[in-house]
Short mmCIF file of C-alpha atoms and ligand atoms in Angstrom, two decimals:
data_model
loop_
_atom_site.label_atom_id
_atom_site.label_comp_id
_atom_site.label_asym_id
_atom_site.label_seq_id
_atom_site.Cartn_x
_atom_site.Cartn_y
_atom_site.Cartn_z
CA MET A 1 63.95 28.03 -15.73
CA LYS A 2 65.30 24.78 -16.87
CA ASN A 3 64.98 24.48 -20.67
CA ILE A 4 63.89 20.17 -21.05
CA ILE A 5 62.84 18.92 -24.48
CA LEU A 6 60.85 15.33 -24.61
CA THR A 7 59.32 13.75 -27.29
CA GLY A 8 58.00 10.20 -28.66
CA ASP A 9 56.86 7.83 -31.23
CA ARG A 10 54.96 5.33 -31.21
CA PRO A 11 57.05 1.95 -32.15
CA THR A 12 54.42 0.68 -34.24
CA GLY A 13 56.33 0.80 -37.98
CA LYS A 14 59.12 2.35 -39.45
CA LEU A 15 59.58 6.36 -39.29
CA HIS A 16 58.93 7.70 -42.73
CA ILE A 17 59.59 11.05 -44.02
CA GLY A 18 57.38 12.52 -43.37
CA HIS A 19 58.48 11.55 -39.38
CA TYR A 20 61.20 13.40 -40.47
CA VAL A 21 60.08 16.92 -41.94
CA GLY A 22 57.37 16.54 -39.23
CA SER A 23 59.38 16.45 -36.32
CA ILE A 24 62.60 15.33 -36.50
CA LYS A 25 63.96 17.55 -38.13
CA ASN A 26 62.64 20.01 -35.64
CA ARG A 27 64.96 17.82 -32.90
CA LEU A 28 68.26 17.85 -34.96
CA LEU A 29 67.37 21.18 -34.88
CA LEU A 30 66.96 21.63 -30.81
CA GLN A 31 70.13 19.10 -30.70
CA GLU A 32 72.43 21.32 -32.90
CA LYS A 33 71.63 24.42 -31.20
CA GLY A 34 72.59 22.63 -27.66
CA ASP A 35 70.64 25.54 -25.60
CA TYR A 36 68.84 22.79 -23.40
CA ASP A 37 69.20 21.01 -19.89
CA ASP A 38 67.89 18.11 -20.76
CA PHE A 39 66.41 16.05 -24.25
CA PHE A 40 64.29 12.92 -24.14
CA ILE A 41 63.18 11.37 -26.47
CA MET A 42 60.63 8.01 -25.92
CA ILE A 43 59.68 5.40 -27.80
CA ALA A 44 55.76 5.43 -26.66
CA ASP A 45 55.28 1.21 -26.55
CA ALA A 46 52.84 1.46 -24.01
CA GLN A 47 50.92 3.98 -25.85
CA ALA A 48 51.46 2.49 -29.01
CA LEU A 49 49.50 -1.01 -27.30
CA THR A 50 46.35 1.36 -26.31
CA ASP A 51 45.52 0.27 -30.20
CA ASN A 52 46.99 -2.37 -30.32
CA ALA A 53 46.62 -4.45 -27.72
CA ASP A 54 46.35 -7.53 -29.81
CA ASP A 55 49.49 -8.13 -31.25
CA PRO A 56 52.18 -6.86 -29.17
CA LYS A 57 55.16 -8.57 -31.45
CA LYS A 58 54.45 -5.14 -33.94
CA ILE A 59 55.65 -3.01 -31.37
CA ARG A 60 58.28 -5.10 -30.09
CA ASP A 61 59.49 -6.20 -33.33
CA ASN A 62 59.61 -1.92 -33.76
CA ILE A 63 61.49 -1.36 -30.69
CA LEU A 64 64.53 -1.10 -32.38
CA ASN A 65 63.94 -0.04 -35.78
CA VAL A 66 62.73 2.86 -34.61
CA ALA A 67 65.95 3.51 -32.80
CA ILE A 68 68.38 2.95 -35.79
CA ASP A 69 65.94 5.64 -37.28
CA TYR A 70 66.63 8.22 -34.51
CA LEU A 71 70.03 7.47 -34.96
CA SER A 72 70.90 6.87 -38.50
CA SER A 73 68.75 10.29 -38.92
CA GLY A 74 71.53 11.75 -37.00
CA ILE A 75 70.28 12.22 -33.18
CA ASP A 76 73.19 12.04 -30.97
CA PRO A 77 73.05 9.33 -27.75
CA SER A 78 75.52 11.69 -25.94
CA LYS A 79 73.31 14.38 -26.16
CA VAL A 80 70.19 13.18 -25.64
CA HIS A 81 68.51 10.04 -23.91
CA ILE A 82 66.37 7.50 -25.35
CA PHE A 83 64.09 5.09 -23.62
CA ILE A 84 61.56 2.85 -23.85
CA GLN A 85 58.41 4.34 -21.91
CA SER A 86 56.74 1.14 -20.53
CA GLU A 87 60.08 0.52 -18.78
CA VAL A 88 59.66 3.62 -16.63
CA SER A 89 56.49 2.04 -15.01
CA CYS A 90 56.63 5.53 -12.77
CA LEU A 91 54.58 7.06 -15.76
CA THR A 92 51.62 4.63 -15.43
CA GLU A 93 51.70 5.65 -11.93
CA LEU A 94 50.66 9.23 -12.67
CA THR A 95 48.39 8.36 -14.66
CA PHE A 96 46.40 7.54 -12.17
CA TYR A 97 46.78 10.17 -9.94
CA TYR A 98 45.98 12.27 -12.98
CA MET A 99 43.34 10.23 -14.24
CA ASN A 100 40.73 12.44 -11.36
CA LEU A 101 41.95 15.62 -12.99
CA VAL A 102 40.32 14.81 -16.36
CA THR A 103 36.63 14.42 -17.36
CA VAL A 104 35.33 12.12 -20.00
CA SER A 105 33.49 14.70 -21.71
CA ARG A 106 36.70 16.63 -21.93
CA LEU A 107 38.80 13.50 -22.83
CA GLN A 108 35.68 13.28 -25.84
CA ARG A 109 36.11 16.19 -27.39
CA ASN A 110 40.05 15.90 -28.28
CA PRO A 111 40.21 16.23 -31.94
CA THR A 112 42.63 13.29 -32.30
CA VAL A 113 41.16 10.51 -30.93
CA LYS A 114 37.47 11.59 -32.34
CA GLN A 115 39.74 11.56 -35.63
CA GLU A 116 42.06 7.77 -34.23
CA ILE A 117 38.61 6.53 -33.01
CA VAL A 118 36.71 6.52 -36.80
CA MET A 119 39.94 5.40 -38.34
CA ARG A 120 41.03 2.35 -35.78
CA GLY A 121 36.87 1.82 -36.05
CA PHE A 122 36.20 1.97 -32.90
CA GLU A 123 33.13 3.51 -32.60
CA GLN A 124 30.85 1.08 -31.57
CA SER A 125 33.74 -0.13 -28.61
CA ILE A 126 36.98 2.29 -27.48
CA PRO A 127 38.96 0.54 -24.79
CA VAL A 128 39.57 2.57 -21.65
CA GLY A 129 43.39 2.78 -22.48
CA PHE A 130 43.54 4.69 -25.88
CA PHE A 131 40.61 6.67 -24.36
CA CYS A 132 42.58 7.73 -21.80
CA TYR A 133 46.33 7.90 -23.71
CA PRO A 134 46.31 11.63 -23.44
CA ILE A 135 46.20 11.89 -19.83
CA SER A 136 49.54 9.15 -20.05
CA GLN A 137 50.73 11.12 -22.88
CA ALA A 138 50.82 13.53 -19.97
CA ALA A 139 52.42 11.81 -17.40
CA ASP A 140 55.18 11.19 -20.19
CA ILE A 141 55.87 15.35 -20.73
CA THR A 142 55.80 16.17 -16.97
CA ALA A 143 57.67 13.37 -15.24
CA PHE A 144 60.45 14.94 -17.25
CA GLY A 145 59.16 18.76 -15.84
CA ALA A 146 59.52 19.17 -20.19
CA ASN A 147 58.35 22.39 -21.69
CA ILE A 148 59.38 22.01 -25.17
CA ILE A 149 57.90 19.59 -27.11
CA PRO A 150 58.66 18.87 -30.17
CA VAL A 151 55.69 17.51 -32.33
CA GLY A 152 53.31 17.76 -35.72
CA VAL A 153 50.36 19.38 -35.67
CA ASP A 154 48.26 16.45 -34.82
CA GLN A 155 49.79 16.07 -31.15
CA LEU A 156 48.61 20.01 -30.48
CA PRO A 157 45.71 18.69 -28.47
CA MET A 158 47.76 16.62 -26.80
CA ILE A 159 50.06 19.45 -25.24
CA GLU A 160 46.75 21.36 -24.59
CA GLN A 161 45.05 18.17 -22.32
CA THR A 162 48.61 18.01 -20.99
CA ARG A 163 48.59 22.14 -19.44
CA GLU A 164 45.36 21.27 -18.35
CA ILE A 165 45.96 18.52 -16.06
CA VAL A 166 49.60 20.75 -14.59
CA ARG A 167 46.88 24.07 -14.23
CA SER A 168 44.49 21.57 -12.31
CA PHE A 169 47.04 19.21 -10.42
CA ASN A 170 49.12 22.21 -9.22
CA ARG A 171 45.99 24.69 -8.16
CA ILE A 172 44.83 21.72 -5.99
CA TYR A 173 48.47 20.36 -4.41
CA GLY A 174 50.59 22.77 -4.99
CA ASP A 175 53.26 24.26 -7.59
CA VAL A 176 55.16 20.87 -8.68
CA LEU A 177 54.41 20.87 -12.69
CA VAL A 178 55.58 22.35 -15.47
CA GLU A 179 53.32 23.42 -18.30
CA PRO A 180 54.83 22.25 -21.58
CA LYS A 181 54.96 24.33 -25.37
CA GLU A 182 54.82 22.15 -28.87
CA PHE A 183 57.94 22.98 -31.20
CA LEU A 184 55.79 23.26 -34.53
CA PRO A 185 57.60 23.13 -38.30
CA THR A 186 57.84 26.64 -39.36
CA ASN A 187 57.00 25.09 -42.89
CA ASP A 188 53.67 24.59 -43.26
CA ALA A 189 53.99 21.96 -46.03
CA CYS A 190 55.49 20.07 -42.90
CA PHE A 191 52.75 19.44 -40.66
CA ARG A 192 50.72 16.36 -43.05
CA LEU A 193 52.92 15.08 -45.46
CA PRO A 194 51.17 13.83 -48.59
CA GLY A 195 51.35 9.97 -49.23
CA THR A 196 53.15 9.55 -52.93
CA ASP A 197 49.62 8.57 -54.42
CA GLY A 198 48.65 12.24 -53.11
CA ASN A 199 46.17 10.26 -50.25
CA ASN A 200 45.91 12.57 -47.45
CA LYS A 201 47.95 10.30 -44.63
CA MET A 202 50.90 8.58 -45.62
CA SER A 203 49.95 4.76 -44.16
CA LYS A 204 51.58 1.50 -44.30
CA SER A 205 48.69 -0.49 -45.14
CA LEU A 206 48.20 2.19 -48.62
CA ASN A 207 51.99 1.88 -49.27
CA ASN A 208 52.69 5.43 -50.19
CA CYS A 209 55.22 5.86 -47.70
CA ILE A 210 58.89 6.38 -48.80
CA TYR A 211 60.66 5.14 -45.85
CA LEU A 212 63.92 6.38 -43.87
CA SER A 213 65.30 3.41 -44.66
CA ASP A 214 64.47 2.76 -47.74
CA SER A 215 67.38 1.88 -50.66
CA LYS A 216 68.53 5.17 -53.23
CA GLU A 217 66.45 2.11 -56.24
CA GLU A 218 63.41 2.24 -53.81
CA VAL A 219 63.29 6.10 -53.04
CA LYS A 220 63.30 6.07 -56.82
CA LYS A 221 60.74 3.90 -57.64
CA LYS A 222 58.41 6.19 -55.28
CA VAL A 223 59.35 8.76 -56.31
CA PHE A 224 59.10 8.83 -60.27
CA SER A 225 55.33 6.97 -59.59
CA MET A 226 53.98 9.88 -57.23
CA TYR A 227 51.10 11.59 -58.58
CA THR A 228 51.85 14.76 -60.34
CA ASP A 229 49.33 16.67 -62.10
CA PRO A 230 46.69 14.75 -64.33
CA LEU A 231 45.98 17.25 -67.14
CA HIS A 232 49.43 17.66 -67.43
CA VAL A 233 49.79 15.88 -70.63
CA ASN A 234 52.68 17.30 -73.04
CA VAL A 235 55.85 19.26 -71.59
CA SER A 236 54.32 22.54 -73.23
CA ASP A 237 51.09 22.49 -71.24
CA PRO A 238 51.31 24.92 -68.55
CA GLY A 239 50.96 22.48 -64.86
CA HIS A 240 48.80 23.08 -61.77
CA VAL A 241 51.26 23.41 -58.29
CA SER A 242 48.53 23.22 -56.11
CA GLY A 243 47.02 19.55 -55.68
CA ASN A 244 50.18 18.55 -56.90
CA THR A 245 52.31 16.21 -54.92
CA VAL A 246 55.85 16.52 -56.36
CA PHE A 247 55.95 19.96 -55.26
CA THR A 248 54.26 19.47 -52.02
CA TYR A 249 56.90 17.60 -51.10
CA LEU A 250 59.40 20.13 -52.41
CA ASP A 251 57.81 22.31 -49.86
CA ALA A 252 58.44 20.56 -47.56
CA PHE A 253 62.14 19.64 -48.12
CA CYS A 254 64.11 22.08 -50.73
CA GLU A 255 67.11 24.61 -49.67
CA ASP A 256 67.60 27.42 -52.70
CA ALA A 257 70.88 25.31 -52.22
CA ASP A 258 69.46 22.26 -54.36
CA PHE A 259 68.78 24.77 -56.71
CA VAL A 260 72.59 25.53 -57.35
CA SER A 261 73.50 21.62 -56.40
CA PHE A 262 70.44 19.92 -58.90
CA TYR A 263 69.03 22.42 -61.13
CA PRO A 264 71.03 25.82 -61.63
CA GLU A 265 67.82 27.03 -64.34
CA PHE A 266 66.50 27.94 -60.97
CA HIS A 267 67.48 30.18 -57.91
CA ASN A 268 64.58 29.21 -56.13
CA LEU A 269 60.99 26.99 -55.82
CA ASP A 270 58.87 30.43 -56.90
CA GLU A 271 60.66 30.12 -59.69
CA LEU A 272 60.01 26.16 -60.82
CA LYS A 273 56.76 26.80 -59.86
CA LEU A 274 56.10 29.99 -62.60
CA ALA A 275 58.12 27.97 -64.78
CA TYR A 276 55.91 25.26 -64.42
CA GLU A 277 52.70 26.91 -64.38
CA LYS A 278 53.44 28.54 -67.67
CA GLY A 279 54.57 25.41 -69.86
CA GLY A 280 57.80 23.75 -70.98
CA ILE A 281 59.13 21.88 -67.15
CA GLY A 282 57.90 17.68 -67.94
CA ASP A 283 57.76 15.97 -64.70
CA VAL A 284 60.25 13.50 -65.53
CA LYS A 285 62.37 16.55 -64.92
CA LEU A 286 60.24 17.49 -61.82
CA LYS A 287 60.98 14.48 -60.13
CA SER A 288 64.48 13.83 -61.02
CA PHE A 289 65.13 17.29 -58.83
CA LEU A 290 63.21 15.72 -55.64
CA PHE A 291 64.74 12.55 -56.04
CA ALA A 292 68.09 14.52 -56.21
CA VAL A 293 66.72 16.69 -53.56
CA LEU A 294 65.37 13.61 -50.89
CA GLU A 295 68.74 11.50 -51.58
CA ARG A 296 70.16 15.11 -50.43
CA ILE A 297 68.93 14.41 -47.04
CA LEU A 298 68.18 10.43 -47.05
CA GLU A 299 71.83 9.64 -48.17
CA PRO A 300 73.61 10.38 -45.23
CA ILE A 301 70.76 8.22 -42.65
CA ARG A 302 71.40 5.80 -45.52
CA GLU A 303 75.23 5.25 -44.76
CA LYS A 304 74.79 5.32 -40.45
CA ARG A 305 72.04 2.77 -40.49
CA SER A 306 74.32 0.70 -42.16
CA TYR A 307 77.24 1.28 -39.38
CA TYR A 308 74.16 0.58 -37.06
CA GLU A 309 72.65 -2.21 -38.18
CA THR A 310 75.61 -4.08 -37.82
CA HIS A 311 76.40 -2.61 -34.23
CA VAL A 312 73.10 -3.13 -33.29
CA ASP A 313 74.77 -4.23 -29.29
CA GLU A 314 75.71 -0.01 -29.82
CA VAL A 315 71.92 0.39 -29.53
CA TYR A 316 70.50 -2.32 -27.38
CA ASP A 317 73.55 0.57 -24.85
CA ILE A 318 71.83 3.58 -25.63
CA LEU A 319 68.22 2.68 -24.81
CA LYS A 320 69.28 0.93 -22.06
CA ASN A 321 71.01 3.59 -20.49
CA GLY A 322 68.91 5.95 -21.58
CA THR A 323 65.96 4.08 -19.33
CA ILE A 324 67.75 4.13 -15.91
CA TYR A 325 68.66 7.80 -17.14
CA ALA A 326 64.69 8.24 -17.66
CA ASN A 327 63.85 5.99 -14.44
CA LYS A 328 65.87 8.52 -12.08
CA VAL A 329 64.44 11.94 -13.40
CA ALA A 330 60.85 10.34 -13.92
CA ASN A 331 60.97 9.12 -9.96
CA LYS A 332 62.36 12.19 -8.25
CA THR A 333 59.18 13.57 -9.83
CA LEU A 334 57.04 10.48 -8.71
CA GLU A 335 57.70 11.58 -5.48
CA LYS A 336 57.44 15.71 -5.53
CA VAL A 337 53.81 14.66 -6.86
CA LYS A 338 53.01 12.06 -3.91
CA ASN A 339 54.26 14.17 -1.52
CA ALA A 340 52.40 17.02 -3.08
CA MET A 341 49.07 14.60 -2.95
CA LYS A 342 49.89 13.87 1.30
CA LEU A 343 50.78 10.35 -0.31
CA ASN A 344 54.09 9.94 2.07
CA TYR A 345 52.93 7.62 4.86
CA PHE A 346 55.81 6.04 5.44
CA GLU A 347 58.08 8.66 4.53
CA ASP A 348 59.10 9.09 8.76
CA ARG A 349 56.51 8.45 11.45
CA GLN A 350 54.70 11.95 10.49
CA LEU A 351 51.56 10.12 9.96
CA LEU A 352 51.51 8.58 13.84
CA ASP A 353 52.39 12.69 15.31
CA GLU A 354 49.74 13.85 13.02
CA TRP A 355 47.15 10.95 15.10
CA GLU A 356 48.49 12.09 18.70
CA LYS A 357 47.03 15.36 17.84
CA ARG A 358 44.51 14.77 16.66
N1 LIG B 401 51.37 10.95 -29.69
C1 LIG B 401 52.53 10.45 -29.99
C2 LIG B 401 52.47 9.81 -31.24
O1 LIG B 401 51.50 9.92 -31.48
C3 LIG B 401 53.26 9.79 -29.17
C4 LIG B 401 53.66 10.49 -27.66
C5 LIG B 401 53.72 9.76 -26.78
C6 LIG B 401 54.36 10.96 -27.10
N2 LIG B 401 53.99 10.27 -25.52
C7 LIG B 401 54.81 11.39 -26.14
C8 LIG B 401 55.07 12.79 -27.83
C9 LIG B 401 54.87 12.99 -25.26
C10 LIG B 401 55.08 13.88 -27.69
C11 LIG B 401 54.99 13.81 -25.87
O2 LIG B 401 53.43 10.30 -31.97
#
């Protein structure tokens, strides 16, 4: 079996460090392992429009932002095809055929969609396009025959929905589509990184995100104003680790080697946690360590960004070439799908033969 990797992001804003640990890190891992036949990363502009129909400019403005975020993080365009969803029009055609295989009640049960409906205030009137985006996501995945999907946990319901569509399609029309499987981070702390204020979710409107494109000074400011443990008043007081955002971030980002480089008094995070709980570790010291760990990751990203920001024409060509390739692959799948569904009237004159043989 072929290994095809596909994933994507909605271009509604710049990517932050939650995206990094939740999915980008795994993409880089897969890219470096090289154990794949094809690797696609899609900028999901059409999906972004399903809940931003009135603000297409926001989506347009973020296409290059997201592409530059990918490339600066280390996504290598010679190994990965980056493309724009709306420019691969057969994805919408596939979506239309898959819609027949999904019931309204099945869509209503999707926990991520349910949550988003509340978040967007769509309870009174849900846009049909938004309601159906899990079906369009199944088209994104199956159009490329993708079987490995590096995503965060919030995307599990979409992958499950895709598997169901694949099974229904293959049962009714023949074995054409491939069942995908998610590729999740192994570290629980990466599942949903809280905002710097300790709020459950990183969100632009809450101003609690550290962006991949933040300057060193911005990162410093954000780390040093992070939510820690309100009961840890004096350095000597025993501190709490659980619910302490700095430790949640350290869980997600720090490696044993970081102690050698930035905090040689300890060997690993478990030792540091024990010491913090005993008392004697100040929050400033703790935040300085986190800042060093984050900068180990962000500094090289910043360096690559400064290259791509001055070579945007290269980014543009990367997107264009990735999209041309994506169209080739997805068109082949659409052809197979339509053949399986007997929607190929003008391929030859078989329709006439069938008429004769009536
Ligand atoms: N729903 C994903 C998100 O919100 C984006 C996405 C669209 C995607 N199509 C996809 C992810 C296909 C993986 C595979 O981030």
